[in-house]
Amino acid sequence: MTASDIQAQALQLRERLREWNYRYYVLDDPSVPDAEYDQALRELQELEQANPGLVTPDSPTQRVGATPLQAFDQVEHEVPMLSLDNAFNADELQDFERRLLDRLGADPGTVSYSCEPKLDGIAVSLLYRDGMLTRGATRGDGRTGEDITRNVRTIPSIPLRLRGDGYPAVLEVRGEIYMPRAGFERLNQQARETDSKLFVNPRNAAAGSLRQLDSRITAQRNLEMCCYGVGLVEDGELPMQHSAILDLLHQWGLRINPESRVVEGIQACEDYYQYLAARRDELPYDIDGIVYKVDRIDLQRELGFVARAPRWAIARKFPAQEQTTQLLDVEFQVGRTGAITPVARLQPVFVGGVTVSNATLHNSDEIERLGVQVGDTVIVRRAGDVIPQIVSVVTERRPADARPVVFPTRCPVCGSATERAADEAVIRCMGGLVCAAQQKAAIKHFVSRRAMDVDGLGDKLVEQLVDTGLVTNVASLYHLQRSDLLQLPRMGEKSADNLLAALEESKAATLPRFIFALGIREVGEATALSLARHFGSWEKLATASEEQLLEVDDVGPVVADHLRQFFDSAESLSVVHALREAGVHWSDLEVADAQVLPLEGQTWVVTGKLEHMGRSEAKAFLQQLGAKVAGSVSARTHCVLAGPGAGSKLTHARELGIDVIDEDGFLELLSSHGLAT
Ligand code: IVH
């Protein structure tokens, strides 16, 4: 190859890599498999290594610098980076528009606003000179920030060079660098594995990652950037609408938020708030509110600024997902498998839109990791439907009478000994079915909707039945008499009859439901289904050897061991025998061919609100049927499960002509595959 051939090849590889990168990170629409990207990048690296003279600063190989900095330089923002005023409710948002209309002498409903999710990350400025990324900086105090050029260069969604043409010679782009939740979970998982300190939330993780003097660390941190405006602009014109500027930034290769919308009037802003508030947990990143900006730039100029915030924009905040409160006590709950879980009793606090007075502390390792003591001030986080968590302790506020959390050495319910298996974080009560807590939990699980589905047998009633000694195990449920039930406080004749009828009805089970209902350790619905499909009948399952069990998809040595322990226990088998004697029955299944699951090889997307189950439940069902569940719709999506309130994903699916099914259709699909609903 001649020198000019080599150069042409390098150019071509760079061009291709840039295009693929843009498709992947900016359009969220990958065009080649990862392996092909990696291969091309390797080729370019080899070419550049052999011909160092060819390397350009905007080459995709030049994202990561090799040597750490000593310190960050300071950067002056020629155009200050402002902050935003906040509105905490609909009234404050109305006030914002009233002030603005007064100033403009305009009528309600005539001003258009750009509505944008307020990403919870770090504000940054990117400077492009002649299309080349020359500087990245933090906001700092708005006038002076830190030069983090080396770190921003490692972020794949930030182009080292703008695409296309027509951009101003000097263009300062502003936006938010953040860590998507999945990347945050991954980072903390790694930290757990290496016993390092966990990050409290994605925002702190993003901030910590950007503040690294060694950009090689930043490069590993799953950061992304979303742009929301411009600062300094020289030698070039931009459109006179904010939304049109964002569209141009997108064309030039920068990421903007696909959820942004332009609406007319403040009522439509409020509607957008409600719409996004309902979908907040579905987004792959944390947002803490919505930003509204007057879309017309001439009106923005007319409105101007007060102190450090523009009059033409406001942030409507969501209820905070983190709050501080006091840890009043720690209690210990005993679960179905005897696992003893510490539960934090908290001074009630309003967080994530509800009042929280309990949070899980998981296990003794978690208590140790947090270093939490009773009496401490703690930070509680409640995001979405997730159980509230204690994320950290404000140790400076520890009272003098704080006391360490002491794990019980005996079961708090039955007094049996406790044990911690060598390779587990959990401490268990060894009382088995002697322990009333385990009896209750086993029965609650057995009668639950996705197991035997006994209508009207709620937790309270189960507790009464066990406490009065009427029921000791799941089989004795089916021996309950009307007269037994009528002894219970607040039990009327009608409820008693209904309950007996529901018990009777539940006897017609399916094999997977029955296996799941037994509550064998580590045997969830998916595993129960695999077992039923593999063996077809209870007899074959119960007599299977460990090797035969290991042939089942999803069954590893641990699950096989739990299964064998169950089938080897005379006590368990006698309960199963008693259940069958009482009339519990099911039909055997046809043994599935070579374990091909019905939705094997398909990719599904779940969106909108579901009535009968949470989205995560729907996802779990899909996975049980062999489908992959993706976060966004693409040409490769097979089907979208859409509930009310579904937004852009549904629209996108319709555009692409992808199958869409509603919840009723989905429930039918589930029941046709023997799945409980
Ligand atoms: S506009 C003059 N747009 O919120 C307008 N800010 O509280 C200045 N933020 O420092 C900012 N998403 O870090 C704007 N779509 C968005 C935003 C956004 C997040 C952050 C940004 C800013 C802070 C202001």
XYZ file of C-alpha atoms and ligand atoms in Angstrom, residues 82 84 116-119 123 139 176 228 291 293 310 312, ligand 1:
38
model
C -27.124 30.039 34.697
C -33.111 27.737 36.994
C -37.628 18.834 28.520
C -36.967 16.161 31.129
C -34.657 17.579 33.776
C -31.862 15.042 33.875
C -24.095 20.456 33.838
C -20.388 24.537 35.308
C -26.087 17.269 31.220
C -30.159 21.134 26.075
C -37.702 22.157 32.432
C -38.389 27.127 28.219
C -33.593 33.376 33.202
C -37.986 32.554 30.299
S -31.417 24.762 31.056
C -30.589 29.007 31.452
N -32.337 22.380 30.496
O -30.696 21.853 35.758
C -30.985 27.579 31.519
N -31.073 22.647 32.487
O -31.319 23.861 37.849
C -30.009 26.736 32.236
N -30.721 20.589 33.744
O -27.632 23.531 35.824
C -30.243 25.311 32.244
N -31.822 19.266 32.370
O -27.661 21.061 35.162
C -31.640 23.118 31.374
N -33.193 20.321 29.867
C -32.494 21.067 30.722
C -31.895 20.511 31.875
C -31.198 21.349 32.744
C -31.124 19.337 33.484
C -29.955 21.006 34.926
C -28.708 21.776 34.587
C -28.832 23.085 35.268
C -29.828 22.786 36.345
C -30.573 24.055 36.715
